[in-house]
PDB file of C-alpha atoms in Angstrom:
ATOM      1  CA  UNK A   1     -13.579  17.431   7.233  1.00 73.00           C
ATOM      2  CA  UNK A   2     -11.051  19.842   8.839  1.00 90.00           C
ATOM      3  CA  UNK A   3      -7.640  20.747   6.752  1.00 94.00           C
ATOM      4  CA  UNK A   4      -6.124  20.052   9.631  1.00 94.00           C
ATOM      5  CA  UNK A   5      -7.844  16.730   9.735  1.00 94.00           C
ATOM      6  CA  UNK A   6      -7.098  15.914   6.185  1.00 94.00           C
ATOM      7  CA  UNK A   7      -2.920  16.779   6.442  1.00 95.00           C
ATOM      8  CA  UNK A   8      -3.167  14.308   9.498  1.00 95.00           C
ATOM      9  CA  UNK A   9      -4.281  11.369   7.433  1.00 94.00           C
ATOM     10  CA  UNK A  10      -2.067  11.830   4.654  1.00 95.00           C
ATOM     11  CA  UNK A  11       0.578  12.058   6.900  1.00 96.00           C
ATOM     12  CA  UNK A  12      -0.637   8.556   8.517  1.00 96.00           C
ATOM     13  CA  UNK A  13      -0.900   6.964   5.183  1.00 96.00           C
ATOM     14  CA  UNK A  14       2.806   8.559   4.347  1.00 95.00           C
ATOM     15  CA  UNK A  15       4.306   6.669   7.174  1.00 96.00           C
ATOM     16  CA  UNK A  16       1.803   3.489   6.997  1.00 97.00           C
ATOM     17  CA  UNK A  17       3.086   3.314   3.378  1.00 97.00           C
ATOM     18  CA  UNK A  18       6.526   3.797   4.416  1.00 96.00           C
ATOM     19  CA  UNK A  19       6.197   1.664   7.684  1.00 96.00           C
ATOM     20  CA  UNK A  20       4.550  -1.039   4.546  1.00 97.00           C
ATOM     21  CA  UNK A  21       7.920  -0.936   2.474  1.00 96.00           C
ATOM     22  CA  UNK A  22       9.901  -1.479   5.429  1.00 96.00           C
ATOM     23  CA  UNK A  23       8.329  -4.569   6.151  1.00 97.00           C
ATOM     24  CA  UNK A  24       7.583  -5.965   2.717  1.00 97.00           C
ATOM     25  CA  UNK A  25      10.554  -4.346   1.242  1.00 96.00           C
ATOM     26  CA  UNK A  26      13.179  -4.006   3.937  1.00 96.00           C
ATOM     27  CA  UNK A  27      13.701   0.025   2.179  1.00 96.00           C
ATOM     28  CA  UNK A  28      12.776   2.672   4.547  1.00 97.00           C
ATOM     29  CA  UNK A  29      11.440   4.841   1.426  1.00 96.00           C
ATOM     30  CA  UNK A  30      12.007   8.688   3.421  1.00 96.00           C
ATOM     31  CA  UNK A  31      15.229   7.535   4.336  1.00 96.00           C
ATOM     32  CA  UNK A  32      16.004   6.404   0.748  1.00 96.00           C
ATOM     33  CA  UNK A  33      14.873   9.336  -1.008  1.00 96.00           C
ATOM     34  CA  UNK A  34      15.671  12.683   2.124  1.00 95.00           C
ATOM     35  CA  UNK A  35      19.580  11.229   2.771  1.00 93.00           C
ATOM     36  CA  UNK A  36      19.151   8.505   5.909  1.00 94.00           C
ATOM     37  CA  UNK A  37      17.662   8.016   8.976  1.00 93.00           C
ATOM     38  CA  UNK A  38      19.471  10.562  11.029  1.00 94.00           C
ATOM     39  CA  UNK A  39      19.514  13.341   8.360  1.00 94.00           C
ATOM     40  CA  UNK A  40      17.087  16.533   9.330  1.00 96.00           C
ATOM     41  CA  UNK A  41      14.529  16.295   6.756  1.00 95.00           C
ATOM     42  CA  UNK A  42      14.247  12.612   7.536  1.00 96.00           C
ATOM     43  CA  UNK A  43      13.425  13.223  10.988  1.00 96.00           C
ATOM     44  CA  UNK A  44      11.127  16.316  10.422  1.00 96.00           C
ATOM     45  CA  UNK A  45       9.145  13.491   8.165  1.00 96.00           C
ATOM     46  CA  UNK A  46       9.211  11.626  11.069  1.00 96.00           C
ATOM     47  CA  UNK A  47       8.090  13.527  13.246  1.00 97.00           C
ATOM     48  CA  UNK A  48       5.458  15.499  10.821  1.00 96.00           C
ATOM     49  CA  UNK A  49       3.894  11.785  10.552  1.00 97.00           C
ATOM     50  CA  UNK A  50       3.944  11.050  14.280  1.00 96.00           C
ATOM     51  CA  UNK A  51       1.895  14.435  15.113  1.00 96.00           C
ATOM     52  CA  UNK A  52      -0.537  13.824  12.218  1.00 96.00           C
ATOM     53  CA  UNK A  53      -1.045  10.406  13.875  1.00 96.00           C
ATOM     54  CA  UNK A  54      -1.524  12.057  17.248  1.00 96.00           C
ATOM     55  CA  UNK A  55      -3.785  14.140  15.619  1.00 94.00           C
ATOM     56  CA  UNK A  56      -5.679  11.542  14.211  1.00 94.00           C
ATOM     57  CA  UNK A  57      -6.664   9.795  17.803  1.00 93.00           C
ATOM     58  CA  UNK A  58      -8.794  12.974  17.865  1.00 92.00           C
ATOM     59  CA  UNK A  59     -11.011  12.738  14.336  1.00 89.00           C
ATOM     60  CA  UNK A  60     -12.081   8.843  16.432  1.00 88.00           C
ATOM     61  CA  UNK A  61     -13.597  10.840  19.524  1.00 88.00           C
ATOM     62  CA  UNK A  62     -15.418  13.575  17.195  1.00 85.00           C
ATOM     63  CA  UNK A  63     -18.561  13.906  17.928  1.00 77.00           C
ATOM     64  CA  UNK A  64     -21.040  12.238  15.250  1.00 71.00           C
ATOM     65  CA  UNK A  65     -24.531  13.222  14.883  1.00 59.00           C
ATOM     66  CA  UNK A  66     -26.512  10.231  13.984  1.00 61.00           C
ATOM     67  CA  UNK A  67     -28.125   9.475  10.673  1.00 59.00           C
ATOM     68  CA  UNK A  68     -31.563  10.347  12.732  1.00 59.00           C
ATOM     69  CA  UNK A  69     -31.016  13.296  14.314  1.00 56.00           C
ATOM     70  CA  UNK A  70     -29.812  15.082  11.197  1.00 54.00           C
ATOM     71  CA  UNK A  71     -32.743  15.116   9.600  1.00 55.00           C
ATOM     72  CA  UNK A  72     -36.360  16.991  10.273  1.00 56.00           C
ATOM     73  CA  UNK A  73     -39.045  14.997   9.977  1.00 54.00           C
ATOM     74  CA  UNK A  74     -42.362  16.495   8.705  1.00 55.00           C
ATOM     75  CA  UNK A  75     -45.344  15.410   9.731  1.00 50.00           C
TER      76      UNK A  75
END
C-alpha cells in the first residue's frame, strides 16, 4: 500500500472516530482538544481528513489483480 494511501485512511478513521464521539458523545474531540470549531488548526484537521477521504474514493477503483492471475502455473 501507498504512504499516501495509508495517511488517507488514518485520516478517515481520525474523523470517523471523531464524527463517532459526536454522535455517541455529543464532544467534537478536535475541537475539544485544538481550541473550537473555528480555530485554524481545527479546520486544517478538517480539512486534512476531508482530502484523505477524497483520497480514499481512489484506493476503491485501484486496479486488483485477481488471486488467479498472480500466480504461474507450472505444468
Amino acid at each position: 500500500m501507498a504512504i499516501v494511501d495509508t495517511i488517507a485512511l488514518i485520516l478517515v478513521i481520525v474523523g470517523g472516530l471523531n464524527w463517532g464521539s459526536i454522535g455517541i458523545f455529543g464532544t467534537d474531540v478536535v475541537a475539544m482538544l485544538f481550541g473550537g470549531q473555528l480555530s485554524a488548526i481545527s479546520r486544517v484537521i478538517y480539512t486534512l481528513v476531508g482530502l484523505g477521504a477524497l483520497w480514499s474514493i481512489t484506493i476503491l477503483f485501484k486496479d486488483k489483480v485477481p488471486d488467479s492471475a498472480s500466480h504461474h502455473h507450472a505444468r
